[in-house]
Amino acid sequence: MITEGFRSIEHQHKLYSQGRTTPGSIVTNAKDGYSYHNYGLAFDIALLDNNGEVDWTIDRRWNKAGEIGKRIGLEWGGDWKNLKDYPHFQYTFGLSLPELRSGKAPKNRRQRLQEC
């Protein structure tokens, strides 16, 4: 199930602060404005157990989810070298975070289809 998509700058700041200046474990290396979530280009998932309950146990099912995401063109946080983020997927449209921070945005769907 999808647990989070777009993330506000304020929410990203709160998550980045966790484990650094506020209690809790570090959950992200991305400062506010430095996550594809902040631009609506990322989402997180949770896996469900046989009873339909969220199960955060890291096991081979996460690798399967990552394989499926990559097969359809998504980047998977489970492949990251530092702070693997198994629930995270993103599609950047080839845009870098500096481009997004400067105001560049993905072309609209019609423009992308016309280019195909």
PDB file of C-alpha atoms in Angstrom:
ATOM      1  CA  MET A   1       0.000   0.000   0.000  1.00  0.00           C
ATOM      2  CA  ILE A   2       1.167   3.561  -0.623  1.00  0.00           C
ATOM      3  CA  THR A   3       1.922   5.315   2.656  1.00  0.00           C
ATOM      4  CA  GLU A   4       3.150   8.695   1.467  1.00  0.00           C
ATOM      5  CA  GLY A   5       3.550  10.653  -1.749  1.00  0.00           C
ATOM      6  CA  PHE A   6       3.981  14.426  -1.873  1.00  0.00           C
ATOM      7  CA  ARG A   7       5.753  15.746   1.184  1.00  0.00           C
ATOM      8  CA  SER A   8       5.754  19.432   2.133  1.00  0.00           C
ATOM      9  CA  ILE A   9       9.004  21.258   2.830  1.00  0.00           C
ATOM     10  CA  GLU A  10       7.920  21.598   6.464  1.00  0.00           C
ATOM     11  CA  HIS A  11       7.261  17.866   6.797  1.00  0.00           C
ATOM     12  CA  GLN A  12      10.595  17.047   5.126  1.00  0.00           C
ATOM     13  CA  HIS A  13      12.362  19.332   7.611  1.00  0.00           C
ATOM     14  CA  LYS A  14      10.651  17.530  10.498  1.00  0.00           C
ATOM     15  CA  LEU A  15      11.723  14.118   9.143  1.00  0.00           C
ATOM     16  CA  TYR A  16      15.308  15.286   8.558  1.00  0.00           C
ATOM     17  CA  SER A  17      15.467  16.663  12.110  1.00  0.00           C
ATOM     18  CA  GLN A  18      14.421  13.301  13.555  1.00  0.00           C
ATOM     19  CA  GLY A  19      17.423  11.593  15.103  1.00  0.00           C
ATOM     20  CA  ARG A  20      19.495  14.740  14.702  1.00  0.00           C
ATOM     21  CA  THR A  21      17.902  17.580  16.682  1.00  0.00           C
ATOM     22  CA  THR A  22      14.695  15.823  17.759  1.00  0.00           C
ATOM     23  CA  PRO A  23      14.157  12.379  19.332  1.00  0.00           C
ATOM     24  CA  GLY A  24      13.911   9.250  17.199  1.00  0.00           C
ATOM     25  CA  SER A  25      15.872   7.336  14.625  1.00  0.00           C
ATOM     26  CA  ILE A  26      17.283   8.935  11.492  1.00  0.00           C
ATOM     27  CA  VAL A  27      14.840   8.173   8.693  1.00  0.00           C
ATOM     28  CA  THR A  28      16.154  10.328   5.842  1.00  0.00           C
ATOM     29  CA  ASN A  29      19.354  11.934   4.598  1.00  0.00           C
ATOM     30  CA  ALA A  30      17.360  14.456   2.547  1.00  0.00           C
ATOM     31  CA  LYS A  31      17.060  17.973   3.919  1.00  0.00           C
ATOM     32  CA  ASP A  32      13.947  19.975   3.093  1.00  0.00           C
ATOM     33  CA  GLY A  33      13.893  20.705  -0.639  1.00  0.00           C
ATOM     34  CA  TYR A  34      16.312  17.842  -1.328  1.00  0.00           C
ATOM     35  CA  SER A  35      13.809  14.996  -1.652  1.00  0.00           C
ATOM     36  CA  TYR A  36      11.840  14.044  -4.739  1.00  0.00           C
ATOM     37  CA  HIS A  37       8.873  13.769  -2.365  1.00  0.00           C
ATOM     38  CA  ASN A  38       8.945  17.586  -2.130  1.00  0.00           C
ATOM     39  CA  TYR A  39       8.156  17.782  -5.859  1.00  0.00           C
ATOM     40  CA  GLY A  40       5.522  15.041  -6.034  1.00  0.00           C
ATOM     41  CA  LEU A  41       7.890  12.658  -7.831  1.00  0.00           C
ATOM     42  CA  ALA A  42       8.315  10.034  -5.101  1.00  0.00           C
ATOM     43  CA  PHE A  43       6.186   7.757  -2.986  1.00  0.00           C
ATOM     44  CA  ASP A  44       6.677   5.253  -0.180  1.00  0.00           C
ATOM     45  CA  ILE A  45       4.976   1.911   0.242  1.00  0.00           C
ATOM     46  CA  ALA A  46       4.357  -0.576   3.017  1.00  0.00           C
ATOM     47  CA  LEU A  47       4.033  -4.315   2.592  1.00  0.00           C
ATOM     48  CA  LEU A  48       1.134  -6.190   4.112  1.00  0.00           C
ATOM     49  CA  ASP A  49       1.210  -9.550   5.838  1.00  0.00           C
ATOM     50  CA  ASN A  50      -1.285 -12.359   5.175  1.00  0.00           C
ATOM     51  CA  ASN A  51      -3.783 -10.684   7.530  1.00  0.00           C
ATOM     52  CA  GLY A  52      -3.624  -7.365   5.674  1.00  0.00           C
ATOM     53  CA  GLU A  53      -1.597  -5.697   8.428  1.00  0.00           C
ATOM     54  CA  VAL A  54       1.420  -3.503   7.666  1.00  0.00           C
ATOM     55  CA  ASP A  55       4.641  -5.493   8.063  1.00  0.00           C
ATOM     56  CA  TRP A  56       7.902  -3.501   8.100  1.00  0.00           C
ATOM     57  CA  THR A  57      10.075  -6.636   8.403  1.00  0.00           C
ATOM     58  CA  ILE A  58      12.907  -6.303   5.870  1.00  0.00           C
ATOM     59  CA  ASP A  59      12.973  -9.546   3.931  1.00  0.00           C
ATOM     60  CA  ARG A  60      12.978 -10.844   0.339  1.00  0.00           C
ATOM     61  CA  ARG A  61       9.511  -9.392  -0.307  1.00  0.00           C
ATOM     62  CA  TRP A  62      11.069  -5.914  -0.348  1.00  0.00           C
ATOM     63  CA  ASN A  63      13.525  -7.041  -3.024  1.00  0.00           C
ATOM     64  CA  LYS A  64      10.589  -8.346  -5.068  1.00  0.00           C
ATOM     65  CA  ALA A  65       8.781  -4.999  -4.676  1.00  0.00           C
ATOM     66  CA  GLY A  66      11.983  -3.232  -5.750  1.00  0.00           C
ATOM     67  CA  GLU A  67      12.319  -5.473  -8.818  1.00  0.00           C
ATOM     68  CA  ILE A  68       8.745  -4.716  -9.850  1.00  0.00           C
ATOM     69  CA  GLY A  69       9.241  -0.976  -9.419  1.00  0.00           C
ATOM     70  CA  LYS A  70      12.474  -0.992 -11.410  1.00  0.00           C
ATOM     71  CA  ARG A  71      10.847  -3.058 -14.149  1.00  0.00           C
ATOM     72  CA  ILE A  72       8.356  -0.247 -14.752  1.00  0.00           C
ATOM     73  CA  GLY A  73      11.060   2.439 -14.730  1.00  0.00           C
ATOM     74  CA  LEU A  74      11.149   3.608 -11.122  1.00  0.00           C
ATOM     75  CA  GLU A  75      14.255   4.236  -9.065  1.00  0.00           C
ATOM     76  CA  TRP A  76      14.196   2.205  -5.851  1.00  0.00           C
ATOM     77  CA  GLY A  77      15.621   3.412  -2.529  1.00  0.00           C
ATOM     78  CA  GLY A  78      16.640  -0.159  -1.686  1.00  0.00           C
ATOM     79  CA  ASP A  79      19.484   0.223  -4.190  1.00  0.00           C
ATOM     80  CA  TRP A  80      20.971   3.238  -2.434  1.00  0.00           C
ATOM     81  CA  LYS A  81      24.420   2.811  -0.876  1.00  0.00           C
ATOM     82  CA  ASN A  82      23.784   4.932   2.246  1.00  0.00           C
ATOM     83  CA  LEU A  83      20.637   4.605   4.321  1.00  0.00           C
ATOM     84  CA  LYS A  84      18.779   2.111   2.163  1.00  0.00           C
ATOM     85  CA  ASP A  85      15.148   3.181   1.890  1.00  0.00           C
ATOM     86  CA  TYR A  86      13.247   0.023   0.924  1.00  0.00           C
ATOM     87  CA  PRO A  87       9.780   1.650   0.907  1.00  0.00           C
ATOM     88  CA  HIS A  88      10.897   4.498  -1.419  1.00  0.00           C
ATOM     89  CA  PHE A  89      10.306   4.770  -5.175  1.00  0.00           C
ATOM     90  CA  GLN A  90      10.752   7.778  -7.439  1.00  0.00           C
ATOM     91  CA  TYR A  91      10.454   8.798 -11.057  1.00  0.00           C
ATOM     92  CA  THR A  92      12.457  11.940 -11.773  1.00  0.00           C
ATOM     93  CA  PHE A  93      11.624  12.556 -15.455  1.00  0.00           C
ATOM     94  CA  GLY A  94      15.384  13.054 -15.820  1.00  0.00           C
ATOM     95  CA  LEU A  95      15.314  16.140 -13.616  1.00  0.00           C
ATOM     96  CA  SER A  96      17.903  16.702 -10.919  1.00  0.00           C
ATOM     97  CA  LEU A  97      17.111  18.144  -7.513  1.00  0.00           C
ATOM     98  CA  PRO A  98      18.979  21.392  -8.349  1.00  0.00           C
ATOM     99  CA  GLU A  99      16.775  21.753 -11.450  1.00  0.00           C
ATOM    100  CA  LEU A 100      13.634  21.161  -9.407  1.00  0.00           C
ATOM    101  CA  ARG A 101      14.760  23.573  -6.698  1.00  0.00           C
ATOM    102  CA  SER A 102      15.307  26.246  -9.368  1.00  0.00           C
ATOM    103  CA  GLY A 103      11.703  25.852 -10.553  1.00  0.00           C
ATOM    104  CA  LYS A 104      12.030  23.440 -13.460  1.00  0.00           C
ATOM    105  CA  ALA A 105       9.172  20.927 -13.654  1.00  0.00           C
ATOM    106  CA  PRO A 106       8.404  17.824 -15.706  1.00  0.00           C
ATOM    107  CA  LYS A 107       6.692  18.504 -19.011  1.00  0.00           C
ATOM    108  CA  ASN A 108       2.991  17.845 -18.936  1.00  0.00           C
ATOM    109  CA  ARG A 109       1.672  14.477 -20.089  1.00  0.00           C
ATOM    110  CA  ARG A 110       0.509  15.711 -23.489  1.00  0.00           C
ATOM    111  CA  GLN A 111       3.951  17.155 -24.285  1.00  0.00           C
ATOM    112  CA  ARG A 112       5.661  13.911 -23.235  1.00  0.00           C
ATOM    113  CA  LEU A 113       3.286  11.821 -25.381  1.00  0.00           C
ATOM    114  CA  GLN A 114       3.906  14.036 -28.407  1.00  0.00           C
ATOM    115  CA  GLU A 115       7.629  13.459 -28.064  1.00  0.00           C
ATOM    116  CA  CYS A 116       7.181   9.666 -28.189  1.00  0.00           C
TER     117      CYS A 116
END
